[in-house]
Short mmCIF file of C-alpha atoms and ligand atoms in Angstrom, two decimals:
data_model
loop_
_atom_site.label_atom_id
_atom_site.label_comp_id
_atom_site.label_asym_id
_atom_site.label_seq_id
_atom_site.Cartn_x
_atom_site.Cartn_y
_atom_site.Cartn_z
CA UNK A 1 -23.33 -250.63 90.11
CA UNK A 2 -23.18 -253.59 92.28
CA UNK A 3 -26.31 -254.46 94.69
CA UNK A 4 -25.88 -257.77 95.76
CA UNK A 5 -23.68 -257.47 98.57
CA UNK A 6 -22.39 -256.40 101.80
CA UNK A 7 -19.61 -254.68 101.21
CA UNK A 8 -19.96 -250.96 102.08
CA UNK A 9 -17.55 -248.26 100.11
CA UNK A 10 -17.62 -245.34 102.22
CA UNK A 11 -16.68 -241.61 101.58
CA UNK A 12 -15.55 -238.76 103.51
CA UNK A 13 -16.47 -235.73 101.14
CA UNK A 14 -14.68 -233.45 103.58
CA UNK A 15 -11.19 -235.42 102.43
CA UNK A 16 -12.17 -235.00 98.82
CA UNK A 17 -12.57 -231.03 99.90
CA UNK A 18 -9.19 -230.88 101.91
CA UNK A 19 -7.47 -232.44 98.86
CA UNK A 20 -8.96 -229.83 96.37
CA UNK A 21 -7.58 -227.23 99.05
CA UNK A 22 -3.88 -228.60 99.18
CA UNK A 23 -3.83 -228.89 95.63
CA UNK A 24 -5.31 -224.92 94.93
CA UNK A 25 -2.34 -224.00 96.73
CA UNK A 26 -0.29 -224.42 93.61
CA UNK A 27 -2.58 -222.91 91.85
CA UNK A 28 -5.81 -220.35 91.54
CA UNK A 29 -7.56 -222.51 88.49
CA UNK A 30 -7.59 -226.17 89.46
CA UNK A 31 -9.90 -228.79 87.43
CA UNK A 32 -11.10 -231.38 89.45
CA UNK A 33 -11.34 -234.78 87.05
CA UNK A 34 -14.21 -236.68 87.71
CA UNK A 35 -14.52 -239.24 84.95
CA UNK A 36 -15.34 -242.76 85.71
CA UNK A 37 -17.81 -241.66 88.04
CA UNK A 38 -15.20 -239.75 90.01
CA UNK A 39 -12.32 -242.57 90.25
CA UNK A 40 -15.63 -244.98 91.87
CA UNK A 41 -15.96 -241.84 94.73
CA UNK A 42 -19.61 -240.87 93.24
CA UNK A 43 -19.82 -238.42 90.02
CA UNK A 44 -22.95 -235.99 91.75
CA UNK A 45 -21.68 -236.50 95.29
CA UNK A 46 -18.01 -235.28 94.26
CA UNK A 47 -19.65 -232.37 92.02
CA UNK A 48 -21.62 -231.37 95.08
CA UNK A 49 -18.77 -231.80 97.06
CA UNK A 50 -16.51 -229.32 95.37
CA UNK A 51 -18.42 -226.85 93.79
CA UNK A 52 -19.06 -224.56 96.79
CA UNK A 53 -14.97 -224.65 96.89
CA UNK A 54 -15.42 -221.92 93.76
CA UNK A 55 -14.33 -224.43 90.49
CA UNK A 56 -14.13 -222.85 87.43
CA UNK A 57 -14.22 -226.11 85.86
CA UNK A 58 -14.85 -230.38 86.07
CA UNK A 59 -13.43 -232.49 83.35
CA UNK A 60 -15.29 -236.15 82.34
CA UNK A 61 -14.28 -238.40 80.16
CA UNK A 62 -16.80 -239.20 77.77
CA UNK A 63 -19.40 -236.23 76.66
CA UNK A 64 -22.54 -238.83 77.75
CA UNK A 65 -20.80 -238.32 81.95
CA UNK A 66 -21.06 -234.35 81.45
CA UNK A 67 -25.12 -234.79 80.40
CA UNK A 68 -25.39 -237.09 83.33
CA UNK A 69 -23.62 -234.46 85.31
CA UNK A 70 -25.89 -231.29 83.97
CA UNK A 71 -28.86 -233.60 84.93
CA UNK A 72 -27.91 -233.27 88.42
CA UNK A 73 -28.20 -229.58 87.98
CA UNK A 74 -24.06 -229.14 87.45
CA UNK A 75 -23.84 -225.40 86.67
CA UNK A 76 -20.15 -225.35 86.49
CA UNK A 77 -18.16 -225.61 82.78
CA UNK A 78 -17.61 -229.16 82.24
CA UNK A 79 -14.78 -230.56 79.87
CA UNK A 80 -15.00 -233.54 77.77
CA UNK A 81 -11.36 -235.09 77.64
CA UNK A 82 -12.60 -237.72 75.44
CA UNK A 83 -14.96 -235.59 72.65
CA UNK A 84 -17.69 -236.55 70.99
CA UNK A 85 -17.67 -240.04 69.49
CA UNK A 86 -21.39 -240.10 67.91
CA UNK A 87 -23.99 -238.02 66.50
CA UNK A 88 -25.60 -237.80 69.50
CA UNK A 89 -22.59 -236.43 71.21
CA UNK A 90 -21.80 -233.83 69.02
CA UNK A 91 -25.49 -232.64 69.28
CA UNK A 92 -24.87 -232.81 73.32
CA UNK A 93 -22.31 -230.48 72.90
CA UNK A 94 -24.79 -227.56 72.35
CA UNK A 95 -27.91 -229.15 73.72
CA UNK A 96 -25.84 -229.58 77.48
CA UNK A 97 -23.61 -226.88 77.00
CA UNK A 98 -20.52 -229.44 77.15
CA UNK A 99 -16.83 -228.10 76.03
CA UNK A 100 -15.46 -230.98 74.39
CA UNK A 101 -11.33 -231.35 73.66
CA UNK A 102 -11.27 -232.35 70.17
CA UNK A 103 -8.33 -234.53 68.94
CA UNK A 104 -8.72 -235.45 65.28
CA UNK A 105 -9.22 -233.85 62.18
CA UNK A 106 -12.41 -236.17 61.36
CA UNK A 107 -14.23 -235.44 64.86
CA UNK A 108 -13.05 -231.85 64.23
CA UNK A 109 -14.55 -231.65 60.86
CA UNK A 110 -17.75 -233.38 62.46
CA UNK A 111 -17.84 -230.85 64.81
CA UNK A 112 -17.85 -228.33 62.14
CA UNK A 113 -20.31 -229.39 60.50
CA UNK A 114 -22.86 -229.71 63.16
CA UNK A 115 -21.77 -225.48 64.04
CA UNK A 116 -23.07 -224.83 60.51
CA UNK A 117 -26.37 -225.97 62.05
CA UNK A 118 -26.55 -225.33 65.23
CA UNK A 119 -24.41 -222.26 65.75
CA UNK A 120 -21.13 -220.95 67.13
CA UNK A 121 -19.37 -223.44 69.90
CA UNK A 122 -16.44 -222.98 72.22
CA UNK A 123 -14.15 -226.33 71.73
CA UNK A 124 -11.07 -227.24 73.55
CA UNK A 125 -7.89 -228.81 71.55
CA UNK A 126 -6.26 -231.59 72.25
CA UNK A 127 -2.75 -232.21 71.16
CA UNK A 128 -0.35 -234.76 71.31
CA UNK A 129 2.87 -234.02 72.63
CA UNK A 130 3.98 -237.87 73.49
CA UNK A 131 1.50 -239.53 74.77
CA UNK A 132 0.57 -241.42 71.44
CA UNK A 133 -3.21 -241.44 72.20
CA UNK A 134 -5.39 -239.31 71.38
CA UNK A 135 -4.96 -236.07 69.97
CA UNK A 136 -3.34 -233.31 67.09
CA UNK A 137 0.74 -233.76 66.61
CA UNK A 138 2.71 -230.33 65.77
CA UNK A 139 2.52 -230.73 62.05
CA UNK A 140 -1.29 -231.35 62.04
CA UNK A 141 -2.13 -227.57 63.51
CA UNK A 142 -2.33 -226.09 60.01
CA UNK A 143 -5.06 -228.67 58.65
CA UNK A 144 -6.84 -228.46 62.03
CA UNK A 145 -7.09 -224.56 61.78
CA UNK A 146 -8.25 -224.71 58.00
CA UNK A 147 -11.50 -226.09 59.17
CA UNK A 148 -11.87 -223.92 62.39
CA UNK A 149 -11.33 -220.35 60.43
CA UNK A 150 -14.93 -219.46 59.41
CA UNK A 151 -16.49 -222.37 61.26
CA UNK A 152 -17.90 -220.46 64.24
CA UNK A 153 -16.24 -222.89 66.28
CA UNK A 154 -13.81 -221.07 68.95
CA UNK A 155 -11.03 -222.64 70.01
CA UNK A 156 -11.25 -221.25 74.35
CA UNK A 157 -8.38 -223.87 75.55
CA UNK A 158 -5.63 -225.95 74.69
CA UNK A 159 -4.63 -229.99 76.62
CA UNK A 160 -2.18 -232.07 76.30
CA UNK A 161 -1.15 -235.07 78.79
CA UNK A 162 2.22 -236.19 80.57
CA UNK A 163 3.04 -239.92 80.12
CA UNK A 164 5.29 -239.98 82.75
CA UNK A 165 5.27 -236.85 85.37
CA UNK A 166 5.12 -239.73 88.09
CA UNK A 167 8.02 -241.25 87.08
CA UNK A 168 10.91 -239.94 88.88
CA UNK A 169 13.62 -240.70 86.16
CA UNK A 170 11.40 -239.38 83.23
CA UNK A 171 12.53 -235.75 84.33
CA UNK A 172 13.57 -235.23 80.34
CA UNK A 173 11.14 -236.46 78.80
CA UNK A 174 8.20 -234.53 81.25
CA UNK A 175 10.19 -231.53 80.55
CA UNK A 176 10.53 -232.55 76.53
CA UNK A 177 6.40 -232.58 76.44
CA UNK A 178 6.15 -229.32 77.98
CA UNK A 179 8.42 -227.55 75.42
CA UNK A 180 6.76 -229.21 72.88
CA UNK A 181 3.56 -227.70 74.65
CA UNK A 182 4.18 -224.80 74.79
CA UNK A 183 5.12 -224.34 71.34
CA UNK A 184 1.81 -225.29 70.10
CA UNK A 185 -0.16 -223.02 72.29
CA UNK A 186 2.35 -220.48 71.32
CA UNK A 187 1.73 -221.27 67.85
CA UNK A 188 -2.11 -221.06 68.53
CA UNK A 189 -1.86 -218.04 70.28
CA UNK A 190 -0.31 -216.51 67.29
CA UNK A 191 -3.01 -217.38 65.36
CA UNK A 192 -4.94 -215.35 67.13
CA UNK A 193 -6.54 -217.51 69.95
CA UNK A 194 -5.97 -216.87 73.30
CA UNK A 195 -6.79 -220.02 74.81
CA UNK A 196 -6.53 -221.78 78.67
CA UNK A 197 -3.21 -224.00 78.58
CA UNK A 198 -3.52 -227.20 80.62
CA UNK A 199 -0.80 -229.93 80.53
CA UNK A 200 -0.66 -230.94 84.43
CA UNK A 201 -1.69 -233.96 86.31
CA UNK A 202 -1.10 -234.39 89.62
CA UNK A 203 2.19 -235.74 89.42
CA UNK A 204 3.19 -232.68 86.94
CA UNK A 205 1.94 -230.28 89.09
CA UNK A 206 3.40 -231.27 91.81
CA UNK A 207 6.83 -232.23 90.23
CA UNK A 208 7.25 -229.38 87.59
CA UNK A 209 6.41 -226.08 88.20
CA UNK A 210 6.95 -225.26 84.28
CA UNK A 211 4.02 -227.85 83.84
CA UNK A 212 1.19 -224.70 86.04
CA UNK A 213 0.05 -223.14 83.19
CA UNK A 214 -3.37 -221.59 82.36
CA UNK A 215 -5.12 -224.10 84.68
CA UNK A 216 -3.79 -227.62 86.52
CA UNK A 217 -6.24 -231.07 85.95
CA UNK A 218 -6.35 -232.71 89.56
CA UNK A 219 -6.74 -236.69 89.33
CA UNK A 220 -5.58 -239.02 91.70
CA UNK A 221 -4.25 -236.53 94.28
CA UNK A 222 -8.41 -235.32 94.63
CA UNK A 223 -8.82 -238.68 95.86
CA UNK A 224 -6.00 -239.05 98.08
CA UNK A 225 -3.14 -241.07 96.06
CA UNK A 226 0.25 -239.88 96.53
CA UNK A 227 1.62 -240.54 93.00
CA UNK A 228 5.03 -240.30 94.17
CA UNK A 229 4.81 -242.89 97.37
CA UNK A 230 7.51 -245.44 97.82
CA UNK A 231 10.04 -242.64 95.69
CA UNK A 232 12.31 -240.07 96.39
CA UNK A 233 9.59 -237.59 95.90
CA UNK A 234 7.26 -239.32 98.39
CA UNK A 235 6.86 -235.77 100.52
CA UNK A 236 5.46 -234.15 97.42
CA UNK A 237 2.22 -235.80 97.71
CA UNK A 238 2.01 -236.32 101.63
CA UNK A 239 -0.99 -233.85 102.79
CA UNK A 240 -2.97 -235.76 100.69
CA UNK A 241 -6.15 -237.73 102.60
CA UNK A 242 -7.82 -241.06 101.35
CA UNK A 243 -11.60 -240.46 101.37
CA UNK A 244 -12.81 -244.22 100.54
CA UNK A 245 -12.73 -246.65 103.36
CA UNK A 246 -14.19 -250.11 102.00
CA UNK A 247 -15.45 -252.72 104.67
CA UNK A 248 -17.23 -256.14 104.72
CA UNK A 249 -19.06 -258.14 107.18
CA UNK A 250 -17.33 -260.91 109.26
CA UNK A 251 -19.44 -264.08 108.41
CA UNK A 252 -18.26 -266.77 110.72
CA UNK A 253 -15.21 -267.12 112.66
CA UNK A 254 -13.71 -271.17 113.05
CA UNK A 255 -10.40 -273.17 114.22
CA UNK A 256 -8.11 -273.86 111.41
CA UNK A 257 -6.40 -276.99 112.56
CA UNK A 258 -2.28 -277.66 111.94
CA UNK A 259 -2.33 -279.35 108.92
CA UNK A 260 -5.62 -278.41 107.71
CA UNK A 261 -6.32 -276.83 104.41
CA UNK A 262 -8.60 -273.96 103.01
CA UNK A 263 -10.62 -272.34 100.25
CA UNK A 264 -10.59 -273.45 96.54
CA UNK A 265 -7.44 -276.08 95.42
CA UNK A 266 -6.36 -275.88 99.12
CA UNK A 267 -3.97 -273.22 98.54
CA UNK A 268 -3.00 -272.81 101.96
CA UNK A 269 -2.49 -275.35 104.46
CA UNK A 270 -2.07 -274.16 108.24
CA UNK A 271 1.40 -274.60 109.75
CA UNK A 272 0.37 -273.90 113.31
CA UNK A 273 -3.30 -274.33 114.98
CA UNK A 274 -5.30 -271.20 114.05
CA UNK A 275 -8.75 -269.39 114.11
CA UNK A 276 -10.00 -267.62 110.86
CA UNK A 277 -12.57 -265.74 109.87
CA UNK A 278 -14.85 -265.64 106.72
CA UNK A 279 -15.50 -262.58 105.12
CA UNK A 280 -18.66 -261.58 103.03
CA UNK A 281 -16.38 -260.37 99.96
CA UNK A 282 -15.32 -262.19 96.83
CA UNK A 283 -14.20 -261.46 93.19
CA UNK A 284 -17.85 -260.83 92.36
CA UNK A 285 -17.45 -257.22 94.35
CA UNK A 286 -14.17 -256.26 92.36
CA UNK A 287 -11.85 -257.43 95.21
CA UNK A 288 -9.33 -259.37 93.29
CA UNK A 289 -9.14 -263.00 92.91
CA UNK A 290 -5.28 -262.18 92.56
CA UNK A 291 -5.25 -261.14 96.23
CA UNK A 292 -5.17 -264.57 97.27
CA UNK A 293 -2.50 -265.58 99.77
CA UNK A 294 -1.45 -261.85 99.02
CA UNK A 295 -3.93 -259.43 100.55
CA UNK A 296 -4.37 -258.25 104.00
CA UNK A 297 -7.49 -256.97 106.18
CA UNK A 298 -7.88 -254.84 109.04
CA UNK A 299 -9.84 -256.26 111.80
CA UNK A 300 -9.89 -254.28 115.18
CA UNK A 301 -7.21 -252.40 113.94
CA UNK A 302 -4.79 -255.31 113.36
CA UNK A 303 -3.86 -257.03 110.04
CA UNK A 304 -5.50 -260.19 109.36
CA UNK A 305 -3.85 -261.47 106.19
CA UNK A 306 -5.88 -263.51 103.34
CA UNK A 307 -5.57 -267.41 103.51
CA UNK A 308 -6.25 -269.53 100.32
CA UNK A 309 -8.30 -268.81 97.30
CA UNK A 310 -10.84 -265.52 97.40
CA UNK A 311 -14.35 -266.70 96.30
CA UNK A 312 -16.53 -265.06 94.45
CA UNK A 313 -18.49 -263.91 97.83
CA UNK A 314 -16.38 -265.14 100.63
CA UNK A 315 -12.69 -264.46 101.54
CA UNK A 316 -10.94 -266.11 104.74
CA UNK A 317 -8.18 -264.24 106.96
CA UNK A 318 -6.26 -265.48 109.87
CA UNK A 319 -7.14 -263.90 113.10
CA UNK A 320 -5.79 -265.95 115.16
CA UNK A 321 -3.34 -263.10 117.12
CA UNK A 322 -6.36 -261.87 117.31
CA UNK A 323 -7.87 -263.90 119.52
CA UNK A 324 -4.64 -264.51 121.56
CA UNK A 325 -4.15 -260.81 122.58
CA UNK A 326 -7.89 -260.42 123.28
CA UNK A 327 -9.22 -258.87 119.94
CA UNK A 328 -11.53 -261.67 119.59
CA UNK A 329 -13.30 -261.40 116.10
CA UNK A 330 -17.08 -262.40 115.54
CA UNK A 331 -19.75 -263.13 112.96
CA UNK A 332 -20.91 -259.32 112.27
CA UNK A 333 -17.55 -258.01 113.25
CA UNK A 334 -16.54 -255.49 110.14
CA UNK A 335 -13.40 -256.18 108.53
CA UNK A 336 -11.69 -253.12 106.74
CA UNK A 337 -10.24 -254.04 103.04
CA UNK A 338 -8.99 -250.26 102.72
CA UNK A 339 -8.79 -247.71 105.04
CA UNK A 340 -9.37 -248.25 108.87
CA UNK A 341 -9.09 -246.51 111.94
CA UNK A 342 -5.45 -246.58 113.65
CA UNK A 343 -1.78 -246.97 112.07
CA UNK A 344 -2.22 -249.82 110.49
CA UNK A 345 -5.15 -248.48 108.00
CA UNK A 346 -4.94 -249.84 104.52
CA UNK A 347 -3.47 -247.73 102.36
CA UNK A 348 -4.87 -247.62 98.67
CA UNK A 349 -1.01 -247.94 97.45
CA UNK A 350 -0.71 -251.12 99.54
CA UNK A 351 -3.89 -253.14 98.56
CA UNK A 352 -3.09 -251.90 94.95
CA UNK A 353 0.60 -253.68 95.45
CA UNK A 354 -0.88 -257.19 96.53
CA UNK A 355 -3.48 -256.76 93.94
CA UNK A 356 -0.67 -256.11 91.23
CA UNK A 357 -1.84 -252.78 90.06
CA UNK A 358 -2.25 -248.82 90.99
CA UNK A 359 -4.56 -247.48 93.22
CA UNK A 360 -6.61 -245.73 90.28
CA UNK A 361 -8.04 -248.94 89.47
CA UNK A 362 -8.37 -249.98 92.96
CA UNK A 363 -10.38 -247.07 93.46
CA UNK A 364 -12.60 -247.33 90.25
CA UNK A 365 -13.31 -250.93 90.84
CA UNK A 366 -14.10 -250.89 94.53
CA UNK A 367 -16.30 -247.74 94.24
CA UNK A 368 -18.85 -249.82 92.13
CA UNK A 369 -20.38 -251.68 95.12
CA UNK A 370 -22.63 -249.74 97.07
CA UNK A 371 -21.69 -246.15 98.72
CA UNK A 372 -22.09 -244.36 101.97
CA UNK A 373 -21.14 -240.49 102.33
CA UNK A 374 -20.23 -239.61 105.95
C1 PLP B 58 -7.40 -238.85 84.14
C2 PLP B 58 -6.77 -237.66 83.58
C3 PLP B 58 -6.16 -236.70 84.40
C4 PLP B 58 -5.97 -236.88 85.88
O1 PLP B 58 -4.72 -237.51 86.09
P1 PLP B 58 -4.23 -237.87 87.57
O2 PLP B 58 -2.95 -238.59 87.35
O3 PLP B 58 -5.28 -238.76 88.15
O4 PLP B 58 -4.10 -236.59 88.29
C5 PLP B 58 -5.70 -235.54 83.81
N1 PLP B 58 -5.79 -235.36 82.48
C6 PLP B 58 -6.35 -236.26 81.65
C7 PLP B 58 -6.41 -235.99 80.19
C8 PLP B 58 -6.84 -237.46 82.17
O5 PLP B 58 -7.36 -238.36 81.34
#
């Protein structure tokens, strides 16, 4: 966690909760992931968040983010998408009461082994229908349920994840994983285990109704990405609600003279005379260095867009339209880097496009600095 700064990351827990809502609409058993400390919104505070909304389950990545979660008194079942990767994991699995989706023969062997021990386990089942990760292929099944028979380990559900559900043109091969999907829990189910099917992300869900099986995991959608904006399919994912505004503190507002240049290597040189202001945010808070020239911010609910170099604590934009139409800026003034009252808010998809990446890492990055819940 950053705690050097200024910059505030602030959350709206009622958007996470109106998210959860849209999403339930497609479906009675919806998973809420909160891994990576809930895409940067807050791992408790999202947990707290949702839980009175009746969820049958959270899914983390890594088993050590469901103890931290049971040591904020998480009742709920939580799924480990990731498994154990140590001793100390696979003893978590009983000791927190964690239902981990096993992918390999070796961790499920481990696994076993530690049962013999400690006693019977529910485990979940990972299996690899494309993505090339992590997790058992079609002609693996056989070995994996050699070493569950007899084990006292009890295999309660079955995941597998799309590569490409928010891909538009990937219709085949979305469908293609499915199929394959569904043989393998068909297969498992034949074996005698009657297990919870889960294959959809938020794009699946919403894209492929063949994809709402036993139960849907909810992602990016919980936090308010639309993984279908800019597409065809944009309306799919439009009820959706950012709940992370991000703001920093106005430092010092100056003339930029015609001719003049600013920030590191002089990137930008003004073409006109203009005012800018310096913003308390750099590369050292996660905001991009690649945002340079590139970025925008929202002061007073008009764009102010990035000039030169970002710093590792101080960013200028121009606001010099600002001061012409009587928006005049000030040291103290905040200036919004997401989010943002009015129609010209930030949208996560747009900083992640000057940034060069997807607002999943936007989020995860930003939501290390320090948090506010409103
Ligand atoms: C992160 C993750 C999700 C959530 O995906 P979104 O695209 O954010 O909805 C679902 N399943 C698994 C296995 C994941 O790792």
């Amino acid at each position: 966690m950053i705690d050097y700064n200024k910059l505030r990351v602030r959350i709206n827990p009622d958007n996470l909760r109106h998210n959860y809502r849209i999403y339930r609409k497609l479906h009675d058993n919806v998973i809420p992931v909160i891994k990576s400390d809930a895409y940067g919104h807050g791992l408790a505070e999202t947990c707290r968040a949702l839980e009175p909304e009746g969820v049958i389950t959270f899914a983390v990545g890594f088993v050590n983010e469901a103890v931290k979660l049971r040591g904020i008194g998480c009742k709920t079942r939580i799924l480990a998408l990731l498994g154990p990767q140590d001793d100390a994991d696979v003893e978590a699995l009983w000791q927190h009461d964690v239902l981990a989706a096993i992918s390999h023969i070796d961790q499920l062997k481990k696994v076993a082994a530690a049962a013999a021990a400690n006693g019977p386990l529910d485990i979940g089942l990972k299996f690899d229908t494309g993505m090339r990760r992590l997790g058992f292929l079609p002609g693996e099944l056989d070995a994996a349920m050699e070493v569950i028979k007899g084990s006292g380990l009890n295999p309660v559900m079955a995941s597998s994840h799309l590569a490409s559900a928010d891909v538009p043109g990937h219709k085949d091969n979305v469908e293609g994983q499915i199929a394959t999907f569904e043989s393998m829990v068909g297969w498992l189910t034949a074996a005698g285990f009657d297990v919870e099917a889960n294959i959809a992300n938020s794009a699946g869900a919403l894209a492929f109704e063949r994809s709402r099986m036993g139960s849907l995991r909810q992602g990016i959608t919980l936090y308010g990405g639309n993984p279908f904006s800019g597409s065809e399919l944009e309306s799919l994912g439009r009820e959706f609600r950012p709940a992370m505004e991000v703001t920093a503190p106005v430092m010092q507002v100056h003339e930029l003279k015609k001719g003049e240049s600013i920030s590191y290597g002089w990137t930008f040189t003004a073409d006109r005379d203009s005012v800018v202001a310096v913003v308390g945010v750099g590369y050292a808070d996660n905001y991009s260095r690649g945002l340079s020239n590139t970025g925008e911010m929202l002061i007073h609910g008009k764009r102010a867009p990035i000039r030169g170099r970002v710093c590792m604590q101080m960013t200028a934009v121009d606001v010099t339209e600002h001061m012409r139409e009587g928006h005049a800026v000030g040291a103290g003034d905040r200036a919004f880097l997401l989010g943002g009252p009015g129609p010209d808010a930030i949208t996560p998809k747009e900083l992640a496009g000057w940034w060069g990446t997807i607002d999943y890492e936007v989020f995860c990055l930003l939501g290390m600095n320090p948090r506010e819940y409103i």
